[in-house]
Coordinates of C-alpha atoms in Angstrom, one line a residue:
Chain A
M1 CA 0.0 0.0 0.0
E2 CA 1.2 3.5 -0.8
R3 CA 0.0 6.9 0.2
I4 CA -0.3 8.9 -3.1
E5 CA -1.8 12.2 -1.7
H6 CA -1.9 13.9 1.6
H7 CA -3.2 17.4 2.5
A8 CA -3.7 19.1 5.8
C9 CA -7.4 20.0 6.0
F10 CA -9.4 21.4 8.9
G11 CA -6.7 20.3 11.4
G12 CA -6.7 16.7 10.2
R13 CA -5.3 15.2 7.0
Q14 CA -7.0 14.1 3.8
E15 CA -5.0 11.2 2.3
V16 CA -5.4 9.1 -0.8
W17 CA -4.1 5.6 -0.6
R18 CA -3.5 3.0 -3.3
H19 CA -3.6 -0.6 -2.1
A20 CA -3.9 -4.1 -3.8
S21 CA -7.4 -5.5 -3.5
S22 CA -7.7 -9.2 -3.5
S23 CA -11.5 -9.1 -4.0
L24 CA -11.1 -7.0 -7.1
G25 CA -7.8 -8.2 -8.5
C26 CA -6.4 -4.7 -9.0
D27 CA -5.1 -1.8 -7.2
M28 CA -7.7 0.5 -5.7
N29 CA -7.5 4.2 -4.7
V30 CA -9.2 5.2 -1.5
G31 CA -9.7 8.6 0.1
V32 CA -9.1 8.5 3.9
Y33 CA -9.7 11.6 6.0
L34 CA -8.1 11.4 9.4
P35 CA -9.7 14.0 11.8
P36 CA -7.6 15.9 14.4
A37 CA -8.6 13.4 17.1
A38 CA -7.0 10.5 15.0
L39 CA -3.8 12.5 14.5
Q40 CA -3.7 13.0 18.3
G41 CA -3.7 9.3 18.9
Q42 CA -7.4 8.6 19.5
R43 CA -9.2 5.7 17.8
C44 CA -12.2 7.0 15.9
G45 CA -15.3 5.6 14.3
V46 CA -15.4 5.3 10.5
L47 CA -17.9 6.6 8.0
Y48 CA -17.8 4.9 4.6
W49 CA -18.8 6.9 1.6
L50 CA -19.9 5.3 -1.6
S51 CA -19.9 7.5 -4.7
G52 CA -22.1 7.5 -7.7
L53 CA -21.8 6.7 -11.4
S54 CA -18.6 7.8 -13.2
C55 CA -17.0 8.9 -9.9
T56 CA -13.6 8.0 -8.6
E57 CA -12.4 8.5 -5.0
Q58 CA -11.7 12.2 -5.9
N59 CA -15.3 13.5 -6.4
F60 CA -16.4 13.3 -2.8
I61 CA -13.2 14.3 -1.2
T62 CA -12.8 17.4 -3.3
K63 CA -16.4 18.6 -3.6
A64 CA -18.5 17.6 -0.6
G65 CA -17.0 19.7 2.1
A66 CA -16.9 16.6 4.3
Q67 CA -13.7 17.2 6.2
Q68 CA -15.0 20.0 8.4
H69 CA -17.8 17.8 9.7
A70 CA -15.5 14.8 10.2
A71 CA -13.1 17.0 12.1
R72 CA -15.8 18.3 14.3
H73 CA -17.2 14.9 15.1
G74 CA -13.9 13.0 15.3
L75 CA -14.8 10.5 12.5
I76 CA -12.5 8.9 9.9
V77 CA -14.1 9.1 6.4
V78 CA -13.2 6.4 3.9
A79 CA -14.2 7.0 0.2
P80 CA -13.2 4.3 -2.2
D81 CA -13.3 4.3 -6.0
T82 CA -16.5 3.0 -7.5
S83 CA -15.3 0.0 -9.4
P84 CA -12.2 -2.1 -10.2
R85 CA -9.9 -0.1 -12.5
D86 CA -7.5 -1.0 -15.2
E87 CA -7.0 2.1 -17.3
A88 CA -3.8 0.7 -18.9
G89 CA -5.7 -2.4 -19.9
R90 CA -3.1 -4.8 -18.5
L91 CA -5.3 -6.8 -16.1
G92 CA -8.2 -7.7 -18.3
V93 CA -10.8 -5.8 -16.3
A94 CA -14.0 -5.8 -18.4
D95 CA -15.4 -2.5 -19.4
D96 CA -18.1 -0.9 -21.4
P97 CA -18.0 2.4 -23.3
C98 CA -21.2 3.7 -21.5
Y99 CA -20.8 5.6 -18.2
D100 CA -23.3 3.4 -16.5
L101 CA -21.7 0.0 -16.9
G102 CA -18.1 -1.2 -16.2
M103 CA -15.4 1.0 -14.8
G104 CA -16.9 3.8 -12.7
A105 CA -20.2 1.8 -12.4
G106 CA -19.6 -1.2 -10.1
F107 CA -23.0 -0.9 -8.4
Y108 CA -21.5 -2.4 -5.3
V109 CA -22.5 -6.0 -6.2
D110 CA -20.5 -9.1 -6.6
A111 CA -20.9 -10.0 -10.3
S112 CA -21.8 -13.6 -11.1
E113 CA -21.6 -13.3 -14.9
A114 CA -18.7 -13.3 -17.4
P115 CA -16.8 -11.2 -18.2
W116 CA -17.6 -9.2 -15.1
S117 CA -17.3 -11.8 -12.4
A118 CA -13.5 -11.9 -12.6
H119 CA -13.1 -8.4 -11.1
Y120 CA -16.4 -6.8 -10.3
R121 CA -16.7 -7.9 -6.7
M122 CA -17.4 -4.5 -5.1
Q123 CA -19.7 -5.8 -2.4
S124 CA -16.9 -8.1 -1.0
Y125 CA -14.6 -5.1 -1.3
V126 CA -16.6 -2.5 0.4
A127 CA -18.3 -4.7 3.1
Q128 CA -15.4 -6.8 4.1
E129 CA -12.0 -6.2 2.6
L130 CA -12.0 -2.4 2.9
P131 CA -13.1 -2.3 6.6
D132 CA -10.6 -5.0 7.4
W133 CA -7.9 -2.9 5.7
V134 CA -9.0 0.3 7.4
E135 CA -9.1 -1.3 10.8
A136 CA -5.7 -2.9 10.4
H137 CA -3.9 0.2 9.2
F138 CA -5.6 3.3 10.6
P139 CA -6.6 4.3 14.2
A140 CA -10.1 3.1 13.6
T141 CA -12.6 1.5 16.0
E142 CA -15.1 -1.1 14.8
A143 CA -17.9 1.5 14.9
R144 CA -18.9 1.8 11.2
G145 CA -21.4 4.0 9.4
I146 CA -22.2 4.0 5.7
C147 CA -23.5 6.6 3.4
G148 CA -23.5 7.3 -0.3
H149 CA -24.9 9.2 -3.3
S150 CA -27.0 7.9 -6.2
M151 CA -25.5 4.5 -7.2
G152 CA -23.6 4.9 -3.9
G153 CA -26.8 5.6 -2.0
H154 CA -28.1 2.3 -3.4
G155 CA -24.7 0.8 -2.3
A156 CA -25.0 2.2 1.3
L157 CA -28.6 1.1 1.9
M158 CA -28.2 -2.3 0.3
T159 CA -24.9 -3.1 2.0
A160 CA -26.2 -2.2 5.4
L161 CA -29.3 -4.3 4.9
R162 CA -27.2 -7.3 3.7
H163 CA -24.9 -7.2 6.8
P164 CA -26.9 -6.8 10.0
G165 CA -24.6 -5.9 12.9
R166 CA -21.8 -4.6 10.7
Y167 CA -22.9 -0.9 10.7
R168 CA -24.3 1.3 13.3
S169 CA -25.8 4.0 11.1
V170 CA -26.8 4.4 7.4
S171 CA -27.9 7.2 5.2
A172 CA -28.1 8.2 1.6
F173 CA -28.4 11.1 -0.9
A174 CA -30.6 10.6 -3.9
P175 CA -30.2 6.8 -3.8
I176 CA -31.3 4.4 -6.5
V177 CA -33.6 2.7 -4.0
A178 CA -35.0 0.0 -6.3
P179 CA -32.4 -0.9 -8.9
S180 CA -34.5 -3.9 -10.1
Q181 CA -37.2 -1.5 -11.2
V182 CA -35.3 1.3 -13.0
P183 CA -33.2 1.5 -16.2
W184 CA -29.8 2.1 -14.6
G185 CA -30.2 -0.8 -12.2
R186 CA -31.8 -3.2 -14.7
K187 CA -29.0 -2.7 -17.2
A188 CA -26.2 -3.2 -14.6
F189 CA -27.9 -6.1 -12.9
T190 CA -28.6 -7.9 -16.2
A191 CA -24.9 -7.6 -17.0
Y192 CA -23.4 -8.4 -13.6
L193 CA -26.0 -10.8 -12.2
G194 CA -27.7 -12.2 -15.2
A195 CA -31.1 -11.8 -16.8
Q196 CA -33.1 -13.8 -14.1
A197 CA -34.6 -11.0 -12.0
D198 CA -35.1 -13.2 -9.0
R199 CA -31.3 -13.1 -8.5
W200 CA -31.5 -9.3 -8.2
R201 CA -33.5 -9.2 -5.0
A202 CA -30.6 -9.7 -2.7
W203 CA -29.0 -6.5 -4.1
D204 CA -32.0 -4.2 -4.0
A205 CA -32.8 -2.1 -0.9
V206 CA -36.5 -2.0 -1.5
E207 CA -36.6 -5.8 -1.9
L208 CA -34.4 -6.3 1.2
I209 CA -36.4 -4.1 3.6
A210 CA -39.2 -6.6 4.2
G211 CA -37.0 -9.4 5.5
A212 CA -34.4 -7.2 7.3
T213 CA -33.3 -8.7 10.7
E214 CA -31.9 -5.3 11.8
R215 CA -33.8 -2.1 11.5
L216 CA -31.3 0.8 11.5
P217 CA -33.2 4.0 10.9
L218 CA -32.7 5.3 7.4
L219 CA -32.0 9.0 6.7
V220 CA -32.5 9.8 3.0
D221 CA -32.2 13.2 1.3
Q222 CA -33.6 13.8 -2.1
G223 CA -33.7 16.9 -4.4
A224 CA -37.1 17.7 -5.8
D225 CA -35.5 19.0 -9.0
D226 CA -33.2 16.0 -9.5
P227 CA -33.4 15.1 -13.2
F228 CA -33.2 11.4 -12.3
L229 CA -35.9 11.5 -9.7
A230 CA -38.9 10.0 -11.5
E231 CA -37.2 7.5 -13.7
Q232 CA -34.1 6.2 -11.8
L233 CA -34.4 7.1 -8.1
R234 CA -38.1 6.7 -7.2
P235 CA -37.9 7.3 -3.4
Q236 CA -41.6 6.6 -3.0
L237 CA -40.8 2.9 -3.5
L238 CA -38.6 3.0 -0.4
R239 CA -41.2 4.9 1.5
E240 CA -43.8 2.3 0.8
A241 CA -41.4 -0.6 1.6
C242 CA -40.4 1.0 4.9
A243 CA -44.1 1.7 5.8
A244 CA -45.1 -1.9 5.0
A245 CA -42.2 -3.4 7.1
G246 CA -42.3 -0.9 9.9
H247 CA -38.8 0.2 9.1
A248 CA -37.9 3.8 10.3
L249 CA -37.3 6.2 7.5
Q250 CA -36.7 9.9 7.4
L251 CA -37.1 10.8 3.8
R252 CA -36.6 14.5 3.1
V253 CA -37.4 16.0 -0.3
H254 CA -35.9 19.4 -0.8
A255 CA -37.5 21.9 -3.2
G256 CA -35.2 23.2 -5.8
Y257 CA -32.2 20.9 -5.2
D258 CA -30.7 18.8 -8.0
H259 CA -28.4 15.7 -8.2
S260 CA -25.1 17.5 -7.8
Y261 CA -22.5 17.8 -5.1
Y262 CA -24.0 21.3 -4.4
F263 CA -27.0 19.3 -3.1
V264 CA -24.9 16.8 -1.2
A265 CA -22.8 19.5 0.4
S266 CA -25.9 21.4 1.6
F267 CA -27.1 18.6 3.8
L268 CA -24.0 16.6 4.5
G269 CA -23.5 18.2 7.9
E270 CA -26.9 16.7 9.0
H271 CA -25.8 13.3 7.8
F272 CA -22.7 13.5 9.9
E273 CA -24.8 14.4 12.9
H274 CA -26.9 11.3 12.2
H275 CA -23.8 9.1 11.9
A276 CA -22.1 10.7 14.9
R277 CA -25.1 9.7 17.0
G278 CA -25.0 6.2 15.7
L279 CA -21.3 5.8 16.1
G280 CA -21.3 7.2 19.6
Chain H
M1 CA -25.7 37.1 -21.1
E2 CA -26.8 33.6 -20.5
R3 CA -27.2 31.5 -17.4
I4 CA -25.4 28.2 -18.2
E5 CA -25.6 26.5 -14.8
H6 CA -27.8 26.8 -11.7
H7 CA -27.9 24.7 -8.5
A8 CA -29.7 25.1 -5.2
C9 CA -27.0 25.2 -2.5
F10 CA -27.3 26.0 1.2
G11 CA -30.6 27.7 0.7
G12 CA -29.3 30.0 -2.0
R13 CA -28.3 29.4 -5.6
Q14 CA -24.9 28.8 -7.3
E15 CA -25.1 30.0 -10.8
V16 CA -22.7 30.2 -13.7
W17 CA -23.2 33.0 -16.3
R18 CA -21.6 33.6 -19.6
H19 CA -21.5 37.2 -20.7
A20 CA -19.8 39.2 -23.5
S21 CA -16.8 41.2 -22.0
S22 CA -15.9 44.4 -23.9
S23 CA -12.6 44.7 -21.9
L24 CA -11.5 41.2 -23.0
G25 CA -13.2 40.9 -26.4
C26 CA -14.6 37.5 -25.7
D27 CA -17.3 35.7 -23.7
M28 CA -16.5 35.1 -20.1
N29 CA -17.8 32.6 -17.6
V30 CA -18.5 33.8 -14.1
G31 CA -19.7 31.9 -11.0
V32 CA -22.3 33.9 -9.1
Y33 CA -23.6 32.6 -5.7
L34 CA -26.8 34.2 -4.5
P35 CA -27.3 33.7 -0.8
P36 CA -30.8 33.1 0.6
A37 CA -31.1 36.8 1.5
A38 CA -30.6 37.7 -2.1
L39 CA -33.3 35.3 -3.3
Q40 CA -35.6 36.8 -0.7
G41 CA -35.2 40.2 -2.3
Q42 CA -32.5 41.8 -0.2
R43 CA -29.6 43.6 -1.8
C44 CA -26.3 42.1 -0.6
G45 CA -22.7 43.0 -0.5
V46 CA -20.4 41.2 -3.0
L47 CA -17.2 39.3 -2.4
Y48 CA -15.1 38.9 -5.5
W49 CA -12.9 35.8 -5.7
L50 CA -9.9 35.6 -8.0
S51 CA -8.5 32.2 -8.8
G52 CA -5.0 30.9 -9.4
L53 CA -3.0 29.6 -12.4
S54 CA -4.8 27.1 -14.6
C55 CA -8.2 27.6 -12.9
T56 CA -11.5 28.5 -14.6
E57 CA -14.6 29.8 -12.7
Q58 CA -15.2 26.1 -11.7
N59 CA -12.4 25.4 -9.3
F60 CA -13.5 27.8 -6.5
I61 CA -17.2 27.1 -6.8
T62 CA -16.9 23.3 -6.7
K63 CA -14.0 22.9 -4.2
A64 CA -13.8 25.7 -1.6
G65 CA -17.0 25.2 0.3
A66 CA -17.7 28.9 0.0
Q67 CA -21.5 28.7 -0.3
Q68 CA -22.2 27.8 3.3
H69 CA -20.3 30.9 4.5
A70 CA -21.9 33.2 1.9
A71 CA -25.3 31.9 2.9
R72 CA -24.6 32.6 6.6
H73 CA -23.3 36.1 6.0
G74 CA -25.7 37.1 3.3
L75 CA -23.0 37.8 0.7
I76 CA -23.0 37.4 -3.1
V77 CA -19.8 35.7 -4.3
V78 CA -18.6 36.4 -7.8
A79 CA -15.8 34.1 -9.2
P80 CA -14.7 34.9 -12.8
D81 CA -12.5 32.9 -15.1
T82 CA -8.8 33.7 -14.9
S83 CA -8.1 35.0 -18.4
P84 CA -9.8 35.7 -21.7
R85 CA -10.7 32.4 -23.4
D86 CA -10.9 31.3 -27.0
E87 CA -10.7 27.6 -26.9
A88 CA -12.1 27.3 -30.4
G89 CA -9.4 29.6 -31.7
R90 CA -11.9 31.9 -33.5
L91 CA -11.1 35.2 -31.8
G92 CA -7.3 35.3 -32.1
V93 CA -6.8 35.4 -28.3
A94 CA -3.0 34.8 -27.8
D95 CA -2.0 31.8 -25.8
D96 CA 1.1 29.8 -24.7
P97 CA 1.5 26.1 -24.2
C98 CA 2.7 26.6 -20.6
Y99 CA 0.2 26.7 -17.8
D100 CA 1.7 30.0 -16.4
L101 CA 1.2 32.2 -19.4
G102 CA -1.8 32.9 -21.6
M103 CA -5.1 31.3 -21.1
G104 CA -5.7 30.5 -17.5
A105 CA -2.9 32.8 -16.5
G106 CA -4.1 36.4 -17.0
F107 CA -2.4 37.7 -13.8
Y108 CA -5.1 40.3 -13.5
V109 CA -3.1 43.0 -15.4
D110 CA -3.9 45.0 -18.5
A111 CA -1.3 43.9 -21.0
S112 CA 0.6 46.5 -23.0
E113 CA 2.6 44.3 -25.3
A114 CA 1.6 42.4 -28.5
P115 CA 0.2 39.9 -29.0
W116 CA -1.3 40.0 -25.5
S117 CA -2.6 43.5 -25.4
A118 CA -5.5 42.8 -27.7
H119 CA -7.4 40.7 -25.2
Y120 CA -5.5 40.3 -21.9
R121 CA -7.1 43.2 -20.0
M122 CA -8.1 41.4 -16.8
Q123 CA -7.5 44.3 -14.6
S124 CA -10.1 46.4 -16.4
Y125 CA -12.4 43.4 -16.4
V126 CA -12.2 42.5 -12.7
A127 CA -11.9 46.0 -11.3
Q128 CA -14.4 47.8 -13.5
E129 CA -16.5 45.9 -16.0
L130 CA -17.3 42.9 -13.8
P131 CA -18.5 45.0 -10.8
D132 CA -20.5 47.2 -13.2
W133 CA -22.1 44.1 -14.7
V134 CA -22.8 42.5 -11.3
E135 CA -24.3 45.6 -9.8
A136 CA -26.5 46.1 -12.9
H137 CA -27.9 42.5 -13.1
F138 CA -27.9 41.1 -9.5
P139 CA -29.3 42.3 -6.2
A140 CA -25.9 43.7 -5.2
T141 CA -25.0 46.8 -3.2
E142 CA -21.9 48.7 -3.9
A143 CA -20.2 47.1 -0.8
R144 CA -17.3 45.1 -2.4
G145 CA -14.7 42.8 -0.9
I146 CA -12.0 41.0 -2.8
C147 CA -10.1 37.8 -2.1
G148 CA -8.1 35.3 -4.1
H149 CA -5.6 32.4 -4.1
S150 CA -2.1 32.3 -5.4
M151 CA -2.1 34.3 -8.7
G152 CA -5.6 35.4 -7.6
G153 CA -4.2 36.4 -4.2
H154 CA -1.8 38.7 -6.1
G155 CA -4.8 39.9 -8.1
A156 CA -6.8 40.7 -5.0
L157 CA -4.1 42.6 -3.1
M158 CA -2.9 44.5 -6.1
T159 CA -6.4 45.4 -7.4
A160 CA -7.5 46.7 -4.0
L161 CA -4.3 48.7 -3.6
R162 CA -4.7 50.2 -7.1
H163 CA -8.3 51.3 -6.5
P164 CA -8.6 53.1 -3.2
G165 CA -12.3 53.5 -2.2
R166 CA -13.5 50.7 -4.5
Y167 CA -13.3 47.8 -1.9
R168 CA -14.1 47.7 1.7
S169 CA -12.1 44.5 2.6
V170 CA -9.3 42.5 1.1
S171 CA -7.7 39.2 1.9
A172 CA -5.6 36.4 0.2
F173 CA -4.6 32.8 0.4
A174 CA -1.0 32.0 -0.5
P175 CA -0.7 35.1 -2.7
I176 CA 2.2 35.9 -5.1
V177 CA 2.9 39.1 -3.1
A178 CA 5.8 40.3 -5.2
P179 CA 5.4 39.2 -8.8
S180 CA 8.3 41.4 -9.9
Q181 CA 10.7 39.4 -7.8
V182 CA 9.6 35.7 -8.5
P183 CA 9.8 33.5 -11.6
W184 CA 6.0 33.2 -12.2
G185 CA 5.5 36.9 -12.1
R186 CA 8.7 37.9 -14.0
K187 CA 7.8 35.6 -16.8
A188 CA 4.2 36.9 -17.1
F189 CA 5.1 40.5 -16.6
T190 CA 7.8 40.4 -19.2
A191 CA 5.3 39.0 -21.7
Y192 CA 2.3 41.2 -20.8
L193 CA 4.0 44.4 -19.7
G194 CA 7.4 44.3 -21.4
A195 CA 10.9 43.8 -20.2
Q196 CA 11.3 47.1 -18.5
A197 CA 10.9 46.3 -14.8
D198 CA 9.9 49.8 -13.9
R199 CA 6.6 49.2 -15.6
W200 CA 5.9 46.3 -13.3
R201 CA 5.7 48.3 -10.1
A202 CA 2.1 49.4 -10.6
W203 CA 1.0 45.8 -10.7
D204 CA 2.9 44.4 -7.7
A205 CA 1.4 44.5 -4.2
V206 CA 4.8 44.8 -2.4
E207 CA 5.7 47.8 -4.6
L208 CA 2.3 49.4 -4.1
I209 CA 2.2 49.2 -0.3
A210 CA 4.5 52.2 0.3
G211 CA 2.5 54.7 -1.7
A212 CA -1.0 53.4 -0.8
T213 CA -3.5 56.2 -0.1
E214 CA -5.9 53.8 1.6
R215 CA -4.8 51.3 4.2
L216 CA -7.4 48.5 4.3
P217 CA -6.1 45.8 6.8
L218 CA -4.8 42.8 5.0
L219 CA -5.6 39.2 6.0
V220 CA -3.3 36.7 4.4
D221 CA -3.2 32.9 5.1
Q222 CA -0.2 30.8 4.0
G223 CA 0.6 27.1 4.3
A224 CA 4.0 26.4 5.7
D225 CA 4.3 23.2 3.5
D226 CA 3.3 25.0 0.3
P227 CA 5.7 23.8 -2.3
F228 CA 5.7 27.3 -3.9
L229 CA 6.4 29.2 -0.7
A230 CA 10.1 30.0 -0.9
E231 CA 10.5 30.5 -4.6
Q232 CA 7.2 32.1 -5.8
L233 CA 5.1 33.4 -2.9
R234 CA 7.6 34.9 -0.3
P235 CA 5.1 36.4 2.1
Q236 CA 8.0 37.8 4.1
L237 CA 8.4 40.5 1.5
L238 CA 4.8 41.6 2.2
R239 CA 5.5 41.5 5.9
E240 CA 8.5 43.8 5.4
A241 CA 6.7 46.2 3.1
C242 CA 3.7 46.5 5.5
A243 CA 5.9 47.0 8.5
A244 CA 7.9 49.8 6.6
A245 CA 4.7 51.5 5.5
G246 CA 2.6 51.0 8.7
H247 CA 0.1 49.0 6.8
A248 CA -1.9 46.6 8.9
L249 CA -1.3 42.9 8.0
Q250 CA -2.4 39.7 9.7
L251 CA -0.2 37.1 8.1
R252 CA -0.9 33.6 9.4
V253 CA 1.5 30.8 8.5
H254 CA -0.2 27.4 9.1
A255 CA 2.0 24.4 9.8
G256 CA 1.4 21.4 7.6
Y257 CA -0.8 23.1 5.0
D258 CA -0.1 23.1 1.3
H259 CA -1.2 25.1 -1.7
S260 CA -4.4 23.2 -2.5
Y261 CA -8.1 23.9 -2.0
Y262 CA -8.0 21.7 1.1
F263 CA -6.0 24.6 2.6
V264 CA -8.3 27.3 1.2
A265 CA -11.4 25.5 2.5
S266 CA -9.9 25.1 6.0
F267 CA -9.6 28.8 6.5
L268 CA -12.2 30.3 4.1
G269 CA -14.8 30.7 6.9
E270 CA -12.5 33.1 8.7
H271 CA -12.0 35.1 5.5
F272 CA -15.7 35.4 5.2
E273 CA -15.9 36.7 8.7
H274 CA -13.2 39.3 7.8
H275 CA -15.1 40.4 4.7
A276 CA -18.5 40.4 6.4
R277 CA -17.1 42.8 9.0
G278 CA -15.8 45.0 6.2
L279 CA -18.9 44.9 4.1
G280 CA -21.2 45.7 7.1

């Protein structure tokens, strides 16, 4: 593992690390923010951030304004890249020319179908390998929260629902709540998981809510002027699933806000408060 | 003029406008943040932000986290591009393949030398045309502050010193305080203003301090681990010039911080407090 960037920021340090991922069979870049408390020797809880389509580890760490909140609450923030990468084409990582499949579009699942299954194992990476790596190499406790945006909002909700006991808090911005029912998700799941839609249920937050054995309260923010709202995001499906299952959901729809990091930044402080409560 | 982007952000709206500049002979992109107070019909003071080498209007508006502070203090923030632009090559705007001359490197001067003098009139643009345009088209008062980073820090200090009475507050992050004495400035000034160094004095903050007829207090933040500190920035020259002239300067050197927007974001809130005091 190698530290490829480091910048003092709000009294802590924003770092970017490159490490070899066994789940993905490639090197991965990960943003790690260490708050002042961590630099002073305290062990800190960790908030995992999963980014959206076409993002790398850079988008969130440069645009969201997260560091001020992490510094204030004493949380480490870990923001990985969104898929296996192989820009030089040496590793045989499958790709697709579209922005919504292949590199930059891992959808946080473990692919079962060729050619994707060889490398696209983002669920194993974010839910197991990455926390193991973080907790081995940084001053982290085992208190974990998870949050994300759009495809990463899907990733955060679905990953927490699949792993009861592993996270203490979960939230999302403009998540793809029901990938099985919307074009982005159907395209990616058909490629990664195969055309049989019954295999998709285990990777879809709206499908997982009914049978959840842990009911962490969900905080979800959504912009009312998000251009993807009606076709790709459909938060009403999450509202209905949570109501049917008795799963606590705070879904806030904000007039005028779109899908950008200007929206994420505006409400990220409140998500940190939510996670800081969960992580103690 | 045309609004080419708009995003709700912290209760206000981050916009990007394109307008025809007569000073520069080209269209210019300008970031304009309207705080909630402005959207509610109040006239607000304006903070002008001048960016550094290679930046467009995008860097500051996406990376600095300025909107939260502007919203809190009720300030409009105006962030123009850093030079005339002509990416399509239709207007005959001179350029240079290096990042530190030509497009993206206007240095906020009015060039006197061919081929630059035809379009590179950034001082006329930022000090006169842009405020006139802002005050004609947005709910702005005539209370103006000016701030910037690196080349834009030079721009902010120098522009305020050249125009007594035009600004109520001034500050800078990692400014090029003495362009006449450092490689970046000497290269740009030789090209834009000619090789006779006596012509450079009117565009150099350290040279202007002695004869200033208005003594707005200067707030300057500098990272101690900035890789450009010793060769290009040299804040000690500003400290000495201010001491000799009795010009108030708060120069803060921050251990561990570099030249990036991670540094700017960390201290930008305090600059907004400085400007909010100045702008009333």
